[in-house]
Amino acid sequence: MDCQTDDTGSLTPMELYEKLSAQGDKVRTLKTEKAPKPDIDAAVQLLVKLKLEYKTATGQDYKAGCPPSDGPTLQDNGPSVTEGEDLVNPWNVTTTSAKGVDYDKLIVRFGSSKIDQELVDRIERVSGQKPHRFLRRGIFFSHRDMHQVLDAYESKKSFYLYTGRGPSSEAMHVGHLIPFIFTKWLQDVFDVPLVIQLTDDEKYLWKDLSVEECHRYAVENAKDIIACGFDINKTFIFSDLDYMGSSPGFYRNVVKIQKHVTFNQVKGIFGFTDSDCIGKISFPAIQAAPSFSTSFPQIFNGRKDVQCLIPCAIDQDPYFRMTRDVAPRIGYPKPALLHSTFFPALQGAQSKMSASDPNSSIFLTDTPKQIKNKINKHAFSGGKDTIEEHRKYGGDPDVDVSFMYLTFFLEDDEQLDKIRQDYTSGVLLTGELKKRLIDTLQPMISAHQQRRKLVTDEMVQQFMTSRPLDFNY
Ligand code: TRP
């Protein structure tokens, strides 16, 4: 990128933006250094000219720290995205509403699209499969460019899936499984390659952990991920700490991304400050890189045009807004996205389940007894205080955590509907509702533990070895 030339006619909004940021810095430096007045005047004049051009090109006023984007997406996403009382970013999710985050508002804020009935129907038509309950129930609720993926798929053009996990501890909870359960379904239904990034580097940078601990957690977490049933011939799981240094394709993409995103931009998107370590500042490029098929030459045979589809929780979207912004400038297709809601904490949908608060979570290692006790003791109830009142007025399923969990895990739509009706009318008591959840989760988690036991070290090793998959590119 050349910030010195004056010819701005052919610049993209992003290049103009970068030039403007640099020019702003220059004016400030000249002023603090008390440079000769004509020099300052000339620099200010250029700044004004650039601002005008920027406004013409984007229709918006230039604002430092707020880069332009491929839609209205980046206009309003500060580091901590607050809408009313909702806070949603990769590190924090909270709201004051017991019903949880207002996801419709989030769609508007992030500039994504709603997964409406029409899209769900189309996925059903194209895949020939009944849509997953996460789609039927709006748990995956937002997307970017999913129609484009389906258009391409219909004309026999393949795509690949990318998802990931930050391995911050050995303990994974049921909420962590949501993207993986859904990704497994997508892989089965569309029969496409899948790459899974374990960001042990990210966790080292953000947490008080050693590099080796993070790497060990990555391998441990890989076992839980494998236990979700991924096809070993179609899935590559990688630790950043291992893969970054060993794959020429991957690192080349990382530096391409690094060259095309400025500090100002990541400040605007993620809220980094001057005192954040440079590892954090450059990390978004590493989470972006797997969105491009050339990061995996062993799988895609060097092809750079295979589109990527990323299922993830909506809090990861800032990374991929950045990725989508960079993609055309480095000659790659933009990744498409499918966003999920958060998995609520036992205490209520004001926050998401968090592994660092054991009472807020049901872990994949919990015994049937622990599951039962946690739900009975901690699951926030939308029921009334006394049985008499509950029978008379009924409960509120929309704030009831046990009911919310059932919407995630109970497969049968009719049963779920019946539970909702009976709870609302007061026929079903809180204790009975909790029992339904306990009866659903206990076998589900035991089955997961059984499958995890069958995952051998050799299998983990194989999943995590860079190799071609069962696809011809
Ligand atoms: N940053 C994510 C986390 O902390 C991990 C991650 C990396 C990810 N790549 C991803 C999640 C792609 C979803 C999709 O959990």
Short mmCIF file of C-alpha atoms and ligand atoms in Angstrom, two decimals:
data_model
loop_
_atom_site.label_atom_id
_atom_site.label_comp_id
_atom_site.label_asym_id
_atom_site.label_seq_id
_atom_site.Cartn_x
_atom_site.Cartn_y
_atom_site.Cartn_z
CA MET A 1 0.00 0.00 0.00
CA ASP A 2 1.45 3.32 -0.95
CA CYS A 3 0.38 6.16 1.28
CA GLN A 4 2.54 8.78 -0.41
CA THR A 5 0.93 9.32 -3.82
CA ASP A 6 -1.62 12.02 -4.41
CA ASP A 7 -3.59 10.26 -7.11
CA THR A 8 -6.73 9.13 -5.32
CA GLY A 9 -9.11 8.79 -8.25
CA SER A 10 -8.99 5.00 -8.48
CA LEU A 11 -8.87 4.19 -4.78
CA THR A 12 -11.41 1.95 -3.10
CA PRO A 13 -13.24 3.36 -0.06
CA MET A 14 -10.97 1.31 2.18
CA GLU A 15 -7.83 2.64 0.52
CA LEU A 16 -9.19 6.16 0.79
CA TYR A 17 -9.97 5.51 4.40
CA GLU A 18 -6.45 4.35 5.07
CA LYS A 19 -4.99 7.33 3.28
CA LEU A 20 -7.21 9.60 5.34
CA SER A 21 -6.13 7.98 8.62
CA ALA A 22 -2.50 8.39 7.62
CA GLN A 23 -3.04 11.98 6.56
CA GLY A 24 -4.80 12.75 9.86
CA ASP A 25 -1.79 11.37 11.71
CA LYS A 26 0.52 13.47 9.56
CA VAL A 27 -1.35 16.69 10.32
CA ARG A 28 -1.25 15.92 14.03
CA THR A 29 2.48 15.21 13.95
CA LEU A 30 3.23 18.40 12.01
CA LYS A 31 1.22 20.38 14.52
CA THR A 32 2.87 18.87 17.60
CA GLU A 33 6.28 19.33 16.03
CA LYS A 34 5.41 22.95 15.33
CA ALA A 35 6.31 22.56 11.65
CA PRO A 36 6.37 25.64 9.34
CA LYS A 37 2.85 26.97 8.68
CA PRO A 38 2.87 26.40 4.89
CA ASP A 39 3.67 22.71 5.50
CA ILE A 40 0.79 22.36 7.94
CA ASP A 41 -1.59 24.21 5.60
CA ALA A 42 -0.67 21.97 2.70
CA ALA A 43 -1.22 18.85 4.79
CA VAL A 44 -4.58 20.13 6.04
CA GLN A 45 -5.64 20.97 2.50
CA LEU A 46 -4.92 17.43 1.37
CA LEU A 47 -6.84 16.12 4.38
CA VAL A 48 -9.89 18.18 3.47
CA LYS A 49 -9.66 17.04 -0.14
CA LEU A 50 -9.50 13.41 0.94
CA LYS A 51 -12.48 13.82 3.25
CA LEU A 52 -14.51 15.20 0.39
CA GLU A 53 -13.54 12.32 -1.87
CA TYR A 54 -14.35 9.87 0.87
CA LYS A 55 -17.80 11.36 1.30
CA THR A 56 -18.40 11.21 -2.44
CA ALA A 57 -17.26 7.59 -2.63
CA THR A 58 -19.09 6.24 0.41
CA GLY A 59 -21.91 8.68 1.09
CA GLN A 60 -20.67 8.86 4.67
CA ASP A 61 -18.57 11.28 6.64
CA TYR A 62 -15.11 10.05 7.46
CA LYS A 63 -14.84 8.98 11.10
CA ALA A 64 -11.48 7.96 12.55
CA GLY A 65 -11.57 4.36 13.74
CA CYS A 66 -14.67 3.49 11.70
CA PRO A 67 -13.62 1.99 8.38
CA PRO A 68 -16.05 1.73 5.48
CA SER A 69 -17.39 -1.69 4.58
CA ASP A 70 -19.17 -3.79 2.01
CA GLY A 71 -22.52 -2.77 3.38
CA PRO A 72 -23.77 -0.86 6.34
CA THR A 73 -22.05 -3.51 8.48
CA LEU A 74 -19.08 -1.68 9.86
CA GLN A 75 -20.74 1.65 10.38
CA ASP A 76 -21.83 1.15 13.87
CA ASN A 77 -19.98 -1.69 15.41
CA GLY A 78 -17.87 -0.29 18.14
CA PRO A 79 -15.66 -2.57 20.21
CA SER A 80 -18.48 -3.33 22.57
CA VAL A 81 -21.62 -3.52 20.52
CA THR A 82 -24.38 -2.15 22.68
CA GLU A 83 -27.97 -2.11 21.54
CA GLY A 84 -30.19 -0.94 24.32
CA GLU A 85 -28.56 -2.89 27.08
CA ASP A 86 -27.17 -5.75 24.96
CA LEU A 87 -23.42 -6.18 24.83
CA VAL A 88 -22.16 -8.59 22.18
CA ASN A 89 -18.55 -9.05 21.15
CA PRO A 90 -16.09 -11.95 20.99
CA TRP A 91 -15.28 -11.57 24.69
CA ASN A 92 -18.55 -10.55 26.31
CA VAL A 93 -22.23 -11.24 25.93
CA THR A 94 -24.72 -9.71 28.35
CA THR A 95 -28.19 -8.22 28.30
CA THR A 96 -30.64 -7.05 30.93
CA SER A 97 -33.57 -8.90 29.37
CA ALA A 98 -34.47 -12.28 30.87
CA LYS A 99 -35.49 -13.41 27.40
CA GLY A 100 -31.91 -12.94 26.28
CA VAL A 101 -30.30 -10.83 23.59
CA ASP A 102 -32.63 -9.16 21.08
CA TYR A 103 -31.42 -10.98 18.00
CA ASP A 104 -33.55 -9.10 15.50
CA LYS A 105 -31.89 -5.87 16.57
CA LEU A 106 -28.50 -7.54 16.32
CA ILE A 107 -29.18 -8.44 12.68
CA VAL A 108 -29.86 -4.80 11.89
CA ARG A 109 -26.83 -3.68 13.87
CA PHE A 110 -24.42 -6.14 12.31
CA GLY A 111 -25.92 -5.75 8.84
CA SER A 112 -26.47 -9.48 8.37
CA SER A 113 -29.64 -11.17 7.06
CA LYS A 114 -32.31 -13.10 8.90
CA ILE A 115 -32.62 -16.81 8.25
CA ASP A 116 -36.27 -16.65 7.31
CA GLN A 117 -38.69 -19.43 6.48
CA GLU A 118 -37.92 -19.03 2.80
CA LEU A 119 -34.24 -19.77 3.37
CA VAL A 120 -35.00 -22.72 5.65
CA ASP A 121 -37.31 -24.12 2.94
CA ARG A 122 -34.65 -23.60 0.33
CA ILE A 123 -32.03 -25.43 2.39
CA GLU A 124 -34.54 -28.27 2.67
CA ARG A 125 -35.14 -28.30 -1.10
CA VAL A 126 -31.50 -28.11 -2.07
CA SER A 127 -30.25 -30.65 0.48
CA GLY A 128 -33.25 -32.96 0.26
CA GLN A 129 -33.17 -33.29 4.07
CA LYS A 130 -35.47 -32.15 6.83
CA PRO A 131 -33.89 -28.94 8.21
CA HIS A 132 -31.98 -29.39 11.46
CA ARG A 133 -33.93 -28.39 14.60
CA PHE A 134 -31.50 -25.49 15.04
CA LEU A 135 -32.81 -24.12 11.74
CA ARG A 136 -36.45 -25.00 12.41
CA ARG A 137 -36.31 -23.19 15.75
CA GLY A 138 -34.31 -20.10 14.86
CA ILE A 139 -31.22 -21.09 16.86
CA PHE A 140 -29.20 -20.46 13.72
CA PHE A 141 -30.97 -17.21 12.99
CA SER A 142 -28.76 -15.00 10.85
CA HIS A 143 -26.56 -15.39 7.76
CA ARG A 144 -24.42 -13.71 5.17
CA ASP A 145 -24.54 -14.89 1.54
CA MET A 146 -26.13 -18.28 2.25
CA HIS A 147 -28.24 -17.93 -0.90
CA GLN A 148 -25.05 -17.53 -2.91
CA VAL A 149 -23.66 -20.76 -1.43
CA LEU A 150 -26.86 -22.58 -2.37
CA ASP A 151 -26.90 -21.09 -5.88
CA ALA A 152 -23.38 -22.35 -6.42
CA TYR A 153 -24.14 -25.73 -4.88
CA GLU A 154 -27.14 -26.13 -7.19
CA SER A 155 -24.91 -25.54 -10.18
CA LYS A 156 -22.56 -28.25 -8.86
CA LYS A 157 -19.99 -25.88 -7.45
CA SER A 158 -18.66 -27.12 -4.15
CA PHE A 159 -17.90 -25.15 -1.00
CA TYR A 160 -16.21 -25.99 2.28
CA LEU A 161 -17.02 -25.53 5.94
CA TYR A 162 -14.88 -23.77 8.51
CA THR A 163 -15.51 -23.47 12.22
CA GLY A 164 -13.37 -23.32 15.33
CA ARG A 165 -12.87 -23.21 19.03
CA GLY A 166 -10.66 -21.31 21.44
CA PRO A 167 -9.27 -23.95 23.80
CA SER A 168 -9.12 -22.06 27.09
CA SER A 169 -9.57 -25.08 29.34
CA GLU A 170 -10.10 -28.79 29.31
CA ALA A 171 -13.70 -28.31 30.39
CA MET A 172 -16.14 -27.99 27.54
CA HIS A 173 -19.81 -27.44 28.27
CA VAL A 174 -22.94 -28.27 26.29
CA GLY A 175 -23.09 -24.75 24.84
CA HIS A 176 -19.75 -25.33 23.13
CA LEU A 177 -21.27 -28.21 21.19
CA ILE A 178 -23.91 -26.13 19.38
CA PRO A 179 -21.77 -25.03 16.41
CA PHE A 180 -20.20 -28.48 16.13
CA ILE A 181 -23.51 -30.36 16.22
CA PHE A 182 -24.77 -28.11 13.46
CA THR A 183 -21.57 -28.24 11.42
CA LYS A 184 -21.67 -32.04 11.56
CA TRP A 185 -25.18 -31.93 10.14
CA LEU A 186 -24.09 -29.57 7.36
CA GLN A 187 -21.17 -31.82 6.51
CA ASP A 188 -23.43 -34.89 6.31
CA VAL A 189 -26.07 -33.13 4.27
CA PHE A 190 -23.83 -31.37 1.76
CA ASP A 191 -20.87 -33.76 1.78
CA VAL A 192 -18.15 -31.12 1.79
CA PRO A 193 -14.69 -30.72 3.37
CA LEU A 194 -14.49 -29.23 6.85
CA VAL A 195 -11.62 -27.44 8.58
CA ILE A 196 -11.68 -26.78 12.32
CA GLN A 197 -9.34 -24.19 13.78
CA LEU A 198 -8.22 -24.55 17.40
CA THR A 199 -6.94 -21.13 18.38
CA ASP A 200 -4.48 -22.12 21.09
CA ASP A 201 -2.44 -19.06 20.10
CA GLU A 202 -5.45 -16.82 20.78
CA LYS A 203 -5.94 -18.27 24.25
CA TYR A 204 -2.24 -17.87 25.06
CA LEU A 205 -2.46 -14.20 24.07
CA TRP A 206 -5.64 -13.50 26.00
CA LYS A 207 -5.39 -15.69 29.09
CA ASP A 208 -2.88 -16.27 31.82
CA LEU A 209 -1.81 -19.67 30.44
CA SER A 210 1.42 -21.08 29.07
CA VAL A 211 1.85 -21.92 25.39
CA GLU A 212 2.10 -25.60 26.26
CA GLU A 213 -1.07 -25.57 28.35
CA CYS A 214 -3.02 -23.98 25.50
CA HIS A 215 -1.71 -26.54 23.06
CA ARG A 216 -2.62 -29.38 25.41
CA TYR A 217 -6.15 -28.00 25.77
CA ALA A 218 -6.41 -27.86 21.99
CA VAL A 219 -5.67 -31.57 21.73
CA GLU A 220 -8.03 -32.40 24.61
CA ASN A 221 -10.82 -30.33 23.08
CA ALA A 222 -10.22 -32.01 19.74
CA LYS A 223 -11.39 -35.26 21.37
CA ASP A 224 -14.74 -33.73 22.32
CA ILE A 225 -15.08 -32.29 18.86
CA ILE A 226 -14.27 -35.62 17.21
CA ALA A 227 -16.84 -37.25 19.51
CA CYS A 228 -19.50 -35.19 17.71
CA GLY A 229 -19.06 -37.68 14.86
CA PHE A 230 -17.07 -35.90 12.17
CA ASP A 231 -15.90 -37.96 9.22
CA ILE A 232 -12.15 -38.48 9.49
CA ASN A 233 -11.79 -38.57 5.71
CA LYS A 234 -13.47 -35.22 5.27
CA THR A 235 -12.28 -33.22 8.28
CA PHE A 236 -9.04 -31.45 9.14
CA ILE A 237 -8.63 -30.21 12.72
CA PHE A 238 -5.62 -28.01 13.39
CA SER A 239 -3.90 -26.21 16.22
CA ASP A 240 -2.69 -22.76 15.15
CA LEU A 241 0.51 -23.30 17.11
CA ASP A 242 1.28 -26.35 14.95
CA TYR A 243 -0.19 -25.42 11.59
CA MET A 244 0.87 -21.76 11.27
CA GLY A 245 4.53 -22.64 11.14
CA SER A 246 4.23 -25.74 9.01
CA SER A 247 1.92 -24.58 6.23
CA PRO A 248 3.28 -22.19 3.62
CA GLY A 249 -0.22 -21.58 2.26
CA PHE A 250 -1.64 -20.58 5.60
CA TYR A 251 1.08 -18.15 6.60
CA ARG A 252 1.10 -16.49 3.20
CA ASN A 253 -2.57 -15.69 3.65
CA VAL A 254 -2.00 -14.42 7.18
CA VAL A 255 0.54 -11.83 5.95
CA LYS A 256 -1.70 -10.85 3.03
CA ILE A 257 -4.48 -10.11 5.47
CA GLN A 258 -2.11 -8.33 7.85
CA LYS A 259 -1.00 -6.04 5.04
CA HIS A 260 -4.57 -5.03 4.21
CA VAL A 261 -5.97 -4.28 7.64
CA THR A 262 -4.79 -1.24 9.58
CA PHE A 263 -4.44 -0.76 13.33
CA ASN A 264 -7.20 1.82 13.06
CA GLN A 265 -9.52 -0.77 11.60
CA VAL A 266 -8.97 -3.44 14.25
CA LYS A 267 -9.27 -0.75 16.91
CA GLY A 268 -12.67 0.14 15.47
CA ILE A 269 -13.81 -3.45 15.14
CA PHE A 270 -12.39 -5.06 18.28
CA GLY A 271 -11.68 -2.14 20.60
CA PHE A 272 -7.95 -2.81 20.88
CA THR A 273 -5.97 -0.01 22.48
CA ASP A 274 -2.38 1.17 22.22
CA SER A 275 -1.48 -0.89 25.27
CA ASP A 276 -2.72 -4.23 23.91
CA CYS A 277 0.14 -6.53 22.96
CA ILE A 278 0.87 -6.75 19.26
CA GLY A 279 -0.08 -10.44 19.31
CA LYS A 280 -3.70 -9.54 19.97
CA ILE A 281 -3.65 -6.81 17.38
CA SER A 282 -2.55 -9.17 14.63
CA PHE A 283 -4.53 -12.21 15.79
CA PRO A 284 -7.68 -11.43 13.74
CA ALA A 285 -5.65 -12.17 10.60
CA ILE A 286 -5.06 -15.70 11.91
CA GLN A 287 -8.75 -16.34 12.52
CA ALA A 288 -9.50 -14.90 9.09
CA ALA A 289 -7.00 -17.02 7.12
CA PRO A 290 -8.90 -20.37 7.18
CA SER A 291 -11.72 -18.60 5.28
CA PHE A 292 -9.59 -18.87 2.13
CA SER A 293 -9.09 -22.18 0.40
CA THR A 294 -5.42 -21.46 -0.42
CA SER A 295 -4.70 -21.78 3.31
CA PHE A 296 -5.13 -25.53 2.75
CA PRO A 297 -3.28 -26.42 -0.46
CA GLN A 298 -3.18 -30.10 0.59
CA ILE A 299 -7.00 -30.18 0.53
CA PHE A 300 -7.87 -27.82 -2.31
CA ASN A 301 -4.90 -28.47 -4.56
CA GLY A 302 -3.99 -24.79 -4.65
CA ARG A 303 -7.43 -23.66 -5.84
CA LYS A 304 -8.25 -20.19 -4.62
CA ASP A 305 -11.91 -19.99 -5.58
CA VAL A 306 -13.57 -22.56 -3.35
CA GLN A 307 -16.07 -20.65 -1.25
CA CYS A 308 -16.08 -21.00 2.50
CA LEU A 309 -19.16 -21.26 4.75
CA ILE A 310 -18.64 -20.52 8.43
CA PRO A 311 -21.15 -21.70 11.04
CA CYS A 312 -20.44 -19.85 14.31
CA ALA A 313 -22.04 -18.05 17.23
CA ILE A 314 -22.88 -14.45 16.37
CA ASP A 315 -20.21 -13.07 18.73
CA GLN A 316 -17.55 -14.23 16.24
CA ASP A 317 -19.00 -12.08 13.46
CA PRO A 318 -16.57 -9.15 13.95
CA TYR A 319 -13.70 -11.39 12.81
CA PHE A 320 -15.56 -12.29 9.68
CA ARG A 321 -16.81 -8.81 8.87
CA MET A 322 -13.15 -7.95 8.74
CA THR A 323 -12.42 -11.04 6.65
CA ARG A 324 -15.18 -10.26 4.15
CA ASP A 325 -13.88 -6.75 3.85
CA VAL A 326 -10.35 -7.90 3.04
CA ALA A 327 -11.27 -10.82 0.75
CA PRO A 328 -11.85 -9.00 -2.56
CA ARG A 329 -8.76 -6.89 -2.05
CA ILE A 330 -6.55 -9.97 -1.92
CA GLY A 331 -8.38 -11.76 -4.72
CA TYR A 332 -10.50 -14.26 -2.79
CA PRO A 333 -14.24 -14.91 -2.48
CA LYS A 334 -15.87 -13.62 0.70
CA PRO A 335 -16.78 -16.35 3.17
CA ALA A 336 -20.49 -16.90 3.81
CA LEU A 337 -21.76 -17.22 7.37
CA LEU A 338 -24.44 -18.87 9.46
CA HIS A 339 -24.84 -17.33 12.92
CA SER A 340 -26.27 -18.96 16.02
CA THR A 341 -27.77 -17.44 19.15
CA PHE A 342 -25.98 -17.96 22.45
CA PHE A 343 -26.49 -20.85 24.77
CA PRO A 344 -27.89 -19.30 27.96
CA ALA A 345 -26.33 -19.73 31.41
CA LEU A 346 -28.28 -21.84 33.89
CA GLN A 347 -29.00 -18.67 35.86
CA GLY A 348 -30.81 -17.05 32.93
CA ALA A 349 -30.49 -15.74 29.41
CA GLN A 350 -28.91 -12.45 30.55
CA SER A 351 -25.55 -14.10 29.96
CA LYS A 352 -24.23 -17.07 28.03
CA MET A 353 -22.95 -20.27 29.54
CA SER A 354 -19.39 -19.79 30.71
CA ALA A 355 -16.85 -22.50 31.51
CA SER A 356 -15.21 -20.28 34.11
CA ASP A 357 -18.37 -20.32 36.25
CA PRO A 358 -19.04 -24.00 37.04
CA ASN A 359 -22.52 -23.30 38.40
CA SER A 360 -23.56 -21.62 35.16
CA SER A 361 -22.68 -24.63 33.05
CA ILE A 362 -23.39 -28.25 32.37
CA PHE A 363 -20.09 -29.82 31.43
CA LEU A 364 -19.54 -32.67 29.04
CA THR A 365 -17.87 -34.50 31.93
CA ASP A 366 -20.79 -34.10 34.38
CA THR A 367 -22.31 -37.26 35.86
CA PRO A 368 -26.07 -37.89 35.62
CA LYS A 369 -26.33 -36.88 39.26
CA GLN A 370 -24.47 -33.61 38.75
CA ILE A 371 -26.68 -32.80 35.79
CA LYS A 372 -29.80 -33.43 37.84
CA ASN A 373 -28.60 -31.37 40.80
CA LYS A 374 -27.43 -28.44 38.72
CA ILE A 375 -30.69 -28.21 36.83
CA ASN A 376 -32.84 -28.56 39.92
CA LYS A 377 -30.76 -26.09 41.90
CA HIS A 378 -29.62 -23.49 39.38
CA ALA A 379 -31.78 -23.51 36.25
CA PHE A 380 -33.70 -20.24 36.28
CA SER A 381 -37.42 -20.90 36.29
CA GLY A 382 -40.23 -19.02 34.62
CA GLY A 383 -42.71 -20.73 36.96
CA LYS A 384 -44.73 -19.16 39.74
CA ASP A 385 -43.73 -19.20 43.41
CA THR A 386 -46.43 -21.58 44.61
CA ILE A 387 -48.14 -24.51 42.96
CA GLU A 388 -51.53 -22.81 43.42
CA GLU A 389 -50.39 -19.68 41.62
CA HIS A 390 -48.67 -21.69 38.92
CA ARG A 391 -51.81 -23.74 38.26
CA LYS A 392 -53.81 -20.55 38.12
CA TYR A 393 -51.58 -18.27 36.05
CA GLY A 394 -49.18 -20.66 34.34
CA GLY A 395 -45.43 -20.26 33.74
CA ASP A 396 -43.42 -18.21 31.25
CA PRO A 397 -41.42 -20.46 28.90
CA ASP A 398 -39.73 -17.46 27.27
CA VAL A 399 -37.60 -16.75 30.34
CA ASP A 400 -37.38 -20.34 31.59
CA VAL A 401 -33.90 -21.76 31.10
CA SER A 402 -35.02 -25.41 31.21
CA PHE A 403 -37.48 -24.73 28.43
CA MET A 404 -34.82 -22.88 26.44
CA TYR A 405 -32.44 -25.84 26.74
CA LEU A 406 -35.20 -28.16 25.55
CA THR A 407 -35.56 -26.04 22.41
CA PHE A 408 -31.89 -26.77 21.74
CA PHE A 409 -31.95 -30.48 22.45
CA LEU A 410 -35.41 -32.02 22.28
CA GLU A 411 -35.74 -33.29 18.72
CA ASP A 412 -39.52 -33.79 18.58
CA ASP A 413 -41.35 -30.60 17.55
CA GLU A 414 -44.75 -31.81 18.71
CA GLN A 415 -43.49 -32.74 22.16
CA LEU A 416 -41.80 -29.38 22.50
CA ASP A 417 -44.97 -27.60 21.49
CA LYS A 418 -47.00 -29.56 23.97
CA ILE A 419 -44.53 -28.71 26.76
CA ARG A 420 -44.77 -25.04 25.88
CA GLN A 421 -48.57 -25.11 25.96
CA ASP A 422 -48.78 -27.09 29.18
CA TYR A 423 -46.23 -24.93 30.93
CA THR A 424 -47.91 -21.73 29.81
CA SER A 425 -51.32 -22.93 30.93
CA GLY A 426 -50.04 -24.20 34.29
CA VAL A 427 -50.73 -27.88 33.64
CA LEU A 428 -46.99 -28.59 33.72
CA LEU A 429 -45.11 -27.61 36.90
CA THR A 430 -41.52 -26.34 37.05
CA GLY A 431 -40.30 -29.56 38.69
CA GLU A 432 -41.89 -31.58 35.89
CA LEU A 433 -40.41 -29.36 33.21
CA LYS A 434 -36.97 -29.71 34.80
CA LYS A 435 -37.41 -33.45 34.83
CA ARG A 436 -38.07 -33.42 31.08
CA LEU A 437 -34.81 -31.57 30.59
CA ILE A 438 -32.87 -33.87 32.92
CA ASP A 439 -34.25 -36.90 31.04
CA THR A 440 -33.13 -35.34 27.75
CA LEU A 441 -29.66 -34.23 28.82
CA GLN A 442 -28.52 -37.22 30.87
CA PRO A 443 -28.60 -39.76 28.01
CA MET A 444 -27.27 -37.18 25.55
CA ILE A 445 -24.21 -36.43 27.69
CA SER A 446 -23.62 -40.09 28.60
CA ALA A 447 -23.64 -40.91 24.90
CA HIS A 448 -21.14 -38.14 24.25
CA GLN A 449 -18.89 -39.52 27.01
CA GLN A 450 -19.11 -43.00 25.48
CA ARG A 451 -18.13 -41.70 22.04
CA ARG A 452 -15.31 -39.63 23.52
CA LYS A 453 -13.89 -42.74 25.21
CA LEU A 454 -13.64 -44.37 21.80
CA VAL A 455 -11.53 -41.52 20.43
CA THR A 456 -7.96 -42.82 20.49
CA ASP A 457 -4.74 -40.79 20.43
CA GLU A 458 -4.06 -42.16 16.95
CA MET A 459 -7.40 -40.84 15.71
CA VAL A 460 -6.68 -37.40 17.15
CA GLN A 461 -3.27 -37.49 15.52
CA GLN A 462 -4.81 -38.42 12.19
CA PHE A 463 -7.50 -35.73 12.30
CA MET A 464 -4.79 -33.21 13.15
CA THR A 465 -2.32 -34.22 10.44
CA SER A 466 -2.09 -32.00 7.38
CA ARG A 467 -3.21 -34.28 4.55
CA PRO A 468 -5.46 -34.48 1.50
CA LEU A 469 -9.11 -35.27 2.23
CA ASP A 470 -11.50 -37.47 0.26
CA PHE A 471 -12.27 -34.81 -2.35
CA ASN A 472 -10.84 -34.11 -5.76
CA TYR A 473 -10.03 -30.52 -6.52
N1 TRP B 1 -12.26 -17.36 18.44
C1 TRP B 1 -13.06 -18.54 18.62
C2 TRP B 1 -13.24 -18.81 20.13
O1 TRP B 1 -12.63 -18.20 20.96
C3 TRP B 1 -12.47 -19.75 17.96
C4 TRP B 1 -12.60 -19.75 16.45
C5 TRP B 1 -11.58 -19.67 15.54
C6 TRP B 1 -13.81 -19.85 15.69
N2 TRP B 1 -12.06 -19.74 14.28
C7 TRP B 1 -13.40 -19.85 14.33
C8 TRP B 1 -15.16 -19.99 16.03
C9 TRP B 1 -14.38 -19.96 13.27
C10 TRP B 1 -16.10 -20.09 15.00
C11 TRP B 1 -15.70 -20.07 13.65
O2 TRP B 1 -14.00 -19.69 20.49
#
